[in-house]
Amino acid sequence: MPGRELTIKKYNLDLYDPFETDGPFEMPVIKKTLHIPNELIGFNEAISSKHYQSGIHMFIDDYQFERIWNTPERYVNVLKQYDCVLTPDFSLYMDMPRAMKVWNIYRSRLIGQYLQSQGICVIPTVSWAERETYTFCFDGIEPGGVVAISTIGCIKDEFARSIWEDGVDYMIDKLKPTAILIYGQSIEHDFKGTQVIYYKNKVIERARKHGR
């Protein structure tokens, strides 16, 4: 394979549609869905599990789903078996360079758009960091649909919680979601009348069950 083709494949440029983008960073657009899954299981369980009535989430360590970026076409038939797929939750650490934050949002949107084009029900995962990320982290999501977020890491940390709450408020104002799927512990917050559905973090639940 010639060098240019290798580069195109490496960065999934063959999946990118310049006419289906949003915002100054040309984030791939994910069309809205009103679908709400009954339960969620992690992407790391998708190949071995037979719980096809579940939705697939990626609120797990990045290394456990980086492979879907490396070879997205390999997982289409696997993911098609499931109820729906939440887009990858690539990390947005506060101390990351801004370019990396933009890149991770872009990658999440591109994978979501690609899976949607393959006939899979896709729910966009929304993530953010400091307020400066608001200029791009909500782009590429069609307003008026279901979105997914997580409370992992923001329950006990007061600063992390303040960042989470501010981002939720901004997200609701900008995307006007019909429902918010929240993976992790419940949290007291004014969701401005938006329907909220919680899904337990099964990793933590299993650890508690075994007394860890």
PDB file of C-alpha atoms in Angstrom:
ATOM      1  CA  MET A   1       0.000   0.000   0.000  1.00  0.00           C
ATOM      2  CA  PRO A   2       1.511   3.388  -1.022  1.00  0.00           C
ATOM      3  CA  GLY A   3       2.538   5.825   1.704  1.00  0.00           C
ATOM      4  CA  ARG A   4      -0.336   8.248   1.103  1.00  0.00           C
ATOM      5  CA  GLU A   5      -2.924   5.468   1.375  1.00  0.00           C
ATOM      6  CA  LEU A   6      -1.315   4.253   4.591  1.00  0.00           C
ATOM      7  CA  THR A   7      -1.558   7.767   6.040  1.00  0.00           C
ATOM      8  CA  ILE A   8      -5.206   8.093   5.005  1.00  0.00           C
ATOM      9  CA  LYS A   9      -5.983   4.771   6.663  1.00  0.00           C
ATOM     10  CA  LYS A  10      -3.974   5.605   9.778  1.00  0.00           C
ATOM     11  CA  TYR A  11      -6.024   8.751  10.447  1.00  0.00           C
ATOM     12  CA  ASN A  12      -9.346   7.375   9.127  1.00  0.00           C
ATOM     13  CA  LEU A  13      -9.442  10.136   6.533  1.00  0.00           C
ATOM     14  CA  ASP A  14     -11.408   7.811   4.274  1.00  0.00           C
ATOM     15  CA  LEU A  15     -14.287   8.040   6.781  1.00  0.00           C
ATOM     16  CA  TYR A  16     -14.300  11.830   6.950  1.00  0.00           C
ATOM     17  CA  ASP A  17     -17.080  13.676   5.084  1.00  0.00           C
ATOM     18  CA  PRO A  18     -16.310  17.423   4.798  1.00  0.00           C
ATOM     19  CA  PHE A  19     -19.976  18.121   3.999  1.00  0.00           C
ATOM     20  CA  GLU A  20     -21.238  16.629   7.285  1.00  0.00           C
ATOM     21  CA  THR A  21     -19.351  18.715   9.841  1.00  0.00           C
ATOM     22  CA  ASP A  22     -20.029  21.371  12.442  1.00  0.00           C
ATOM     23  CA  GLY A  23     -18.102  24.196  14.106  1.00  0.00           C
ATOM     24  CA  PRO A  24     -14.697  25.819  13.531  1.00  0.00           C
ATOM     25  CA  PHE A  25     -12.891  22.488  13.947  1.00  0.00           C
ATOM     26  CA  GLU A  26     -15.191  20.710  11.467  1.00  0.00           C
ATOM     27  CA  MET A  27     -16.417  18.087  13.880  1.00  0.00           C
ATOM     28  CA  PRO A  28     -18.233  15.195  12.168  1.00  0.00           C
ATOM     29  CA  VAL A  29     -21.968  15.433  12.816  1.00  0.00           C
ATOM     30  CA  ILE A  30     -23.896  12.728  14.655  1.00  0.00           C
ATOM     31  CA  LYS A  31     -27.622  12.769  13.902  1.00  0.00           C
ATOM     32  CA  LYS A  32     -29.923  12.815  16.903  1.00  0.00           C
ATOM     33  CA  THR A  33     -31.729   9.764  18.234  1.00  0.00           C
ATOM     34  CA  LEU A  34     -34.534   9.545  20.795  1.00  0.00           C
ATOM     35  CA  HIS A  35     -33.633   5.990  21.751  1.00  0.00           C
ATOM     36  CA  ILE A  36     -33.045   5.116  25.430  1.00  0.00           C
ATOM     37  CA  PRO A  37     -31.401   1.746  26.229  1.00  0.00           C
ATOM     38  CA  ASN A  38     -32.608  -0.367  29.141  1.00  0.00           C
ATOM     39  CA  GLU A  39     -29.072  -1.228  30.250  1.00  0.00           C
ATOM     40  CA  LEU A  40     -25.437  -0.672  29.320  1.00  0.00           C
ATOM     41  CA  ILE A  41     -22.349  -2.866  29.184  1.00  0.00           C
ATOM     42  CA  GLY A  42     -18.754  -1.863  28.477  1.00  0.00           C
ATOM     43  CA  PHE A  43     -17.136  -2.032  25.050  1.00  0.00           C
ATOM     44  CA  ASN A  44     -14.550  -4.359  26.564  1.00  0.00           C
ATOM     45  CA  GLU A  45     -17.351  -6.934  26.962  1.00  0.00           C
ATOM     46  CA  ALA A  46     -18.860  -6.531  23.496  1.00  0.00           C
ATOM     47  CA  ILE A  47     -17.064  -9.425  21.786  1.00  0.00           C
ATOM     48  CA  SER A  48     -17.665 -12.016  24.517  1.00  0.00           C
ATOM     49  CA  SER A  49     -21.097 -10.949  25.779  1.00  0.00           C
ATOM     50  CA  LYS A  50     -24.420 -12.242  24.504  1.00  0.00           C
ATOM     51  CA  HIS A  51     -26.487  -9.487  26.165  1.00  0.00           C
ATOM     52  CA  TYR A  52     -27.509  -8.047  22.830  1.00  0.00           C
ATOM     53  CA  GLN A  53     -30.440  -6.196  24.373  1.00  0.00           C
ATOM     54  CA  SER A  54     -27.885  -3.888  26.035  1.00  0.00           C
ATOM     55  CA  GLY A  55     -26.319  -0.698  24.765  1.00  0.00           C
ATOM     56  CA  ILE A  56     -22.525  -0.469  24.569  1.00  0.00           C
ATOM     57  CA  HIS A  57     -20.778   2.296  26.522  1.00  0.00           C
ATOM     58  CA  MET A  58     -17.133   3.395  26.539  1.00  0.00           C
ATOM     59  CA  PHE A  59     -16.874   4.926  30.007  1.00  0.00           C
ATOM     60  CA  ILE A  60     -13.778   2.814  30.565  1.00  0.00           C
ATOM     61  CA  ASP A  61     -10.031   3.423  30.295  1.00  0.00           C
ATOM     62  CA  ASP A  62      -9.041   4.679  26.855  1.00  0.00           C
ATOM     63  CA  TYR A  63      -6.733   1.736  26.149  1.00  0.00           C
ATOM     64  CA  GLN A  64      -9.753  -0.593  26.269  1.00  0.00           C
ATOM     65  CA  PHE A  65     -11.405   1.043  23.261  1.00  0.00           C
ATOM     66  CA  GLU A  66      -8.507   2.681  21.389  1.00  0.00           C
ATOM     67  CA  ARG A  67      -8.755  -0.282  18.992  1.00  0.00           C
ATOM     68  CA  ILE A  68     -12.081   0.962  17.628  1.00  0.00           C
ATOM     69  CA  TRP A  69     -10.218   4.032  16.374  1.00  0.00           C
ATOM     70  CA  ASN A  70      -7.392   1.939  14.937  1.00  0.00           C
ATOM     71  CA  THR A  71      -9.675  -0.434  12.997  1.00  0.00           C
ATOM     72  CA  PRO A  72     -13.292   0.778  13.206  1.00  0.00           C
ATOM     73  CA  GLU A  73     -14.554  -1.441  10.390  1.00  0.00           C
ATOM     74  CA  ARG A  74     -13.538  -4.520  12.362  1.00  0.00           C
ATOM     75  CA  TYR A  75     -16.174  -3.831  15.030  1.00  0.00           C
ATOM     76  CA  VAL A  76     -19.197  -2.919  12.901  1.00  0.00           C
ATOM     77  CA  ASN A  77     -20.687  -6.410  12.748  1.00  0.00           C
ATOM     78  CA  VAL A  78     -20.048  -6.951  16.458  1.00  0.00           C
ATOM     79  CA  LEU A  79     -21.705  -3.701  17.489  1.00  0.00           C
ATOM     80  CA  LYS A  80     -24.628  -4.146  15.105  1.00  0.00           C
ATOM     81  CA  GLN A  81     -25.819  -6.987  17.309  1.00  0.00           C
ATOM     82  CA  TYR A  82     -26.418  -4.641  20.245  1.00  0.00           C
ATOM     83  CA  ASP A  83     -29.267  -2.269  21.064  1.00  0.00           C
ATOM     84  CA  CYS A  84     -27.161   0.871  20.543  1.00  0.00           C
ATOM     85  CA  VAL A  85     -23.649   2.262  20.952  1.00  0.00           C
ATOM     86  CA  LEU A  86     -22.466   5.286  22.937  1.00  0.00           C
ATOM     87  CA  THR A  87     -19.566   7.043  21.240  1.00  0.00           C
ATOM     88  CA  PRO A  88     -16.010   6.690  22.631  1.00  0.00           C
ATOM     89  CA  ASP A  89     -15.260   8.684  25.767  1.00  0.00           C
ATOM     90  CA  PHE A  90     -11.699   9.666  24.876  1.00  0.00           C
ATOM     91  CA  SER A  91     -10.142  11.433  27.855  1.00  0.00           C
ATOM     92  CA  LEU A  92     -10.136  15.215  28.286  1.00  0.00           C
ATOM     93  CA  TYR A  93      -7.723  15.857  31.130  1.00  0.00           C
ATOM     94  CA  MET A  94      -7.414  19.436  32.314  1.00  0.00           C
ATOM     95  CA  ASP A  95      -3.623  19.400  31.839  1.00  0.00           C
ATOM     96  CA  MET A  96      -3.773  18.084  28.269  1.00  0.00           C
ATOM     97  CA  PRO A  97      -2.710  20.463  25.485  1.00  0.00           C
ATOM     98  CA  ARG A  98      -5.776  21.971  23.831  1.00  0.00           C
ATOM     99  CA  ALA A  99      -4.867  20.319  20.530  1.00  0.00           C
ATOM    100  CA  MET A 100      -5.196  16.884  22.144  1.00  0.00           C
ATOM    101  CA  LYS A 101      -8.596  17.774  23.576  1.00  0.00           C
ATOM    102  CA  VAL A 102      -9.846  18.853  20.145  1.00  0.00           C
ATOM    103  CA  TRP A 103      -8.381  15.668  18.626  1.00  0.00           C
ATOM    104  CA  ASN A 104     -10.142  13.421  21.135  1.00  0.00           C
ATOM    105  CA  ILE A 105     -13.504  15.109  20.595  1.00  0.00           C
ATOM    106  CA  TYR A 106     -12.987  14.823  16.835  1.00  0.00           C
ATOM    107  CA  ARG A 107     -12.169  11.120  17.091  1.00  0.00           C
ATOM    108  CA  SER A 108     -15.272  10.436  19.172  1.00  0.00           C
ATOM    109  CA  ARG A 109     -17.508  12.227  16.664  1.00  0.00           C
ATOM    110  CA  LEU A 110     -15.931  10.554  13.638  1.00  0.00           C
ATOM    111  CA  ILE A 111     -16.365   7.057  15.072  1.00  0.00           C
ATOM    112  CA  GLY A 112     -19.956   7.887  15.999  1.00  0.00           C
ATOM    113  CA  GLN A 113     -20.733   9.240  12.549  1.00  0.00           C
ATOM    114  CA  TYR A 114     -19.160   6.194  10.911  1.00  0.00           C
ATOM    115  CA  LEU A 115     -21.087   3.692  13.049  1.00  0.00           C
ATOM    116  CA  GLN A 116     -24.292   5.614  12.367  1.00  0.00           C
ATOM    117  CA  SER A 117     -23.615   5.404   8.622  1.00  0.00           C
ATOM    118  CA  GLN A 118     -23.410   1.625   9.043  1.00  0.00           C
ATOM    119  CA  GLY A 119     -26.954   1.461  10.402  1.00  0.00           C
ATOM    120  CA  ILE A 120     -26.070   1.360  14.108  1.00  0.00           C
ATOM    121  CA  CYS A 121     -28.118   3.344  16.632  1.00  0.00           C
ATOM    122  CA  VAL A 122     -25.588   5.827  18.027  1.00  0.00           C
ATOM    123  CA  ILE A 123     -25.933   7.993  21.129  1.00  0.00           C
ATOM    124  CA  PRO A 124     -23.302  10.744  21.439  1.00  0.00           C
ATOM    125  CA  THR A 125     -21.177  10.760  24.562  1.00  0.00           C
ATOM    126  CA  VAL A 126     -20.569  14.340  25.698  1.00  0.00           C
ATOM    127  CA  SER A 127     -17.476  15.362  27.641  1.00  0.00           C
ATOM    128  CA  TRP A 128     -15.740  18.611  28.467  1.00  0.00           C
ATOM    129  CA  ALA A 129     -13.021  20.088  30.678  1.00  0.00           C
ATOM    130  CA  GLU A 130     -12.448  23.773  31.480  1.00  0.00           C
ATOM    131  CA  ARG A 131     -14.740  26.421  29.977  1.00  0.00           C
ATOM    132  CA  GLU A 132     -12.363  26.998  27.052  1.00  0.00           C
ATOM    133  CA  THR A 133     -13.325  23.550  25.738  1.00  0.00           C
ATOM    134  CA  TYR A 134     -16.934  24.697  25.310  1.00  0.00           C
ATOM    135  CA  THR A 135     -15.873  26.286  22.015  1.00  0.00           C
ATOM    136  CA  PHE A 136     -15.636  22.821  20.440  1.00  0.00           C
ATOM    137  CA  CYS A 137     -16.674  19.981  22.769  1.00  0.00           C
ATOM    138  CA  PHE A 138     -20.420  20.271  22.043  1.00  0.00           C
ATOM    139  CA  ASP A 139     -19.992  20.601  18.269  1.00  0.00           C
ATOM    140  CA  GLY A 140     -21.006  17.774  15.956  1.00  0.00           C
ATOM    141  CA  ILE A 141     -24.055  16.759  17.998  1.00  0.00           C
ATOM    142  CA  GLU A 142     -27.460  17.479  16.499  1.00  0.00           C
ATOM    143  CA  PRO A 143     -29.601  19.198  19.171  1.00  0.00           C
ATOM    144  CA  GLY A 144     -32.837  17.752  20.468  1.00  0.00           C
ATOM    145  CA  GLY A 145     -31.784  14.141  20.982  1.00  0.00           C
ATOM    146  CA  VAL A 146     -30.546  11.782  23.680  1.00  0.00           C
ATOM    147  CA  VAL A 147     -26.997  12.314  24.980  1.00  0.00           C
ATOM    148  CA  ALA A 148     -24.787  10.409  27.426  1.00  0.00           C
ATOM    149  CA  ILE A 149     -22.449  11.626  30.170  1.00  0.00           C
ATOM    150  CA  SER A 150     -20.766  10.156  33.240  1.00  0.00           C
ATOM    151  CA  THR A 151     -20.317  11.105  36.893  1.00  0.00           C
ATOM    152  CA  ILE A 152     -17.187   8.972  37.318  1.00  0.00           C
ATOM    153  CA  GLY A 153     -14.545  10.935  39.216  1.00  0.00           C
ATOM    154  CA  CYS A 154     -16.665  13.962  40.081  1.00  0.00           C
ATOM    155  CA  ILE A 155     -18.706  12.859  43.096  1.00  0.00           C
ATOM    156  CA  LYS A 156     -16.152  13.309  45.886  1.00  0.00           C
ATOM    157  CA  ASP A 157     -13.875  15.912  44.280  1.00  0.00           C
ATOM    158  CA  GLU A 158     -15.381  19.368  44.803  1.00  0.00           C
ATOM    159  CA  PHE A 159     -13.456  21.006  41.941  1.00  0.00           C
ATOM    160  CA  ALA A 160     -14.250  18.190  39.495  1.00  0.00           C
ATOM    161  CA  ARG A 161     -17.896  18.404  40.489  1.00  0.00           C
ATOM    162  CA  SER A 162     -18.025  22.154  39.825  1.00  0.00           C
ATOM    163  CA  ILE A 163     -16.545  21.594  36.348  1.00  0.00           C
ATOM    164  CA  TRP A 164     -19.091  18.808  35.730  1.00  0.00           C
ATOM    165  CA  GLU A 165     -22.080  20.881  36.852  1.00  0.00           C
ATOM    166  CA  ASP A 166     -21.087  23.920  34.822  1.00  0.00           C
ATOM    167  CA  GLY A 167     -20.636  21.766  31.724  1.00  0.00           C
ATOM    168  CA  VAL A 168     -23.993  20.058  32.220  1.00  0.00           C
ATOM    169  CA  ASP A 169     -25.748  23.417  32.377  1.00  0.00           C
ATOM    170  CA  TYR A 170     -24.019  24.628  29.227  1.00  0.00           C
ATOM    171  CA  MET A 171     -24.759  21.344  27.439  1.00  0.00           C
ATOM    172  CA  ILE A 172     -28.464  21.550  28.269  1.00  0.00           C
ATOM    173  CA  ASP A 173     -28.676  25.130  27.003  1.00  0.00           C
ATOM    174  CA  LYS A 174     -26.784  24.369  23.781  1.00  0.00           C
ATOM    175  CA  LEU A 175     -27.989  20.875  22.851  1.00  0.00           C
ATOM    176  CA  LYS A 176     -31.459  20.897  24.452  1.00  0.00           C
ATOM    177  CA  PRO A 177     -31.414  17.123  24.918  1.00  0.00           C
ATOM    178  CA  THR A 178     -34.651  15.169  25.241  1.00  0.00           C
ATOM    179  CA  ALA A 179     -32.933  12.907  27.776  1.00  0.00           C
ATOM    180  CA  ILE A 180     -29.546  12.581  29.481  1.00  0.00           C
ATOM    181  CA  LEU A 181     -28.132   9.113  30.133  1.00  0.00           C
ATOM    182  CA  ILE A 182     -25.785   9.228  33.131  1.00  0.00           C
ATOM    183  CA  TYR A 183     -23.339   6.401  33.795  1.00  0.00           C
ATOM    184  CA  GLY A 184     -22.233   6.257  37.425  1.00  0.00           C
ATOM    185  CA  GLN A 185     -23.520   7.467  40.767  1.00  0.00           C
ATOM    186  CA  SER A 186     -26.543   9.722  40.949  1.00  0.00           C
ATOM    187  CA  ILE A 187     -25.881  13.357  41.718  1.00  0.00           C
ATOM    188  CA  GLU A 188     -28.083  16.168  42.994  1.00  0.00           C
ATOM    189  CA  HIS A 189     -28.369  18.756  40.231  1.00  0.00           C
ATOM    190  CA  ASP A 190     -30.976  20.902  38.522  1.00  0.00           C
ATOM    191  CA  PHE A 191     -31.311  19.378  35.056  1.00  0.00           C
ATOM    192  CA  LYS A 192     -33.854  22.024  34.049  1.00  0.00           C
ATOM    193  CA  GLY A 193     -36.662  19.551  33.519  1.00  0.00           C
ATOM    194  CA  THR A 194     -34.665  17.272  31.221  1.00  0.00           C
ATOM    195  CA  GLN A 195     -35.328  13.557  31.662  1.00  0.00           C
ATOM    196  CA  VAL A 196     -32.379  11.838  33.375  1.00  0.00           C
ATOM    197  CA  ILE A 197     -31.707   8.080  33.377  1.00  0.00           C
ATOM    198  CA  TYR A 198     -28.947   6.608  35.536  1.00  0.00           C
ATOM    199  CA  TYR A 199     -26.940   3.461  34.793  1.00  0.00           C
ATOM    200  CA  LYS A 200     -24.836   1.848  37.506  1.00  0.00           C
ATOM    201  CA  ASN A 201     -21.082   1.571  37.122  1.00  0.00           C
ATOM    202  CA  LYS A 202     -20.883  -2.227  37.073  1.00  0.00           C
ATOM    203  CA  VAL A 203     -17.137  -2.262  37.734  1.00  0.00           C
ATOM    204  CA  ILE A 204     -17.645  -0.464  41.046  1.00  0.00           C
ATOM    205  CA  GLU A 205     -20.717  -2.566  41.833  1.00  0.00           C
ATOM    206  CA  ARG A 206     -18.734  -5.784  41.364  1.00  0.00           C
ATOM    207  CA  ALA A 207     -15.895  -4.434  43.519  1.00  0.00           C
ATOM    208  CA  ARG A 208     -18.316  -3.587  46.326  1.00  0.00           C
ATOM    209  CA  LYS A 209     -19.923  -6.977  46.075  1.00  0.00           C
ATOM    210  CA  HIS A 210     -16.548  -8.626  46.609  1.00  0.00           C
ATOM    211  CA  GLY A 211     -15.639  -6.252  49.453  1.00  0.00           C
ATOM    212  CA  ARG A 212     -12.891  -4.374  47.643  1.00  0.00           C
TER     213      ARG A 212
END
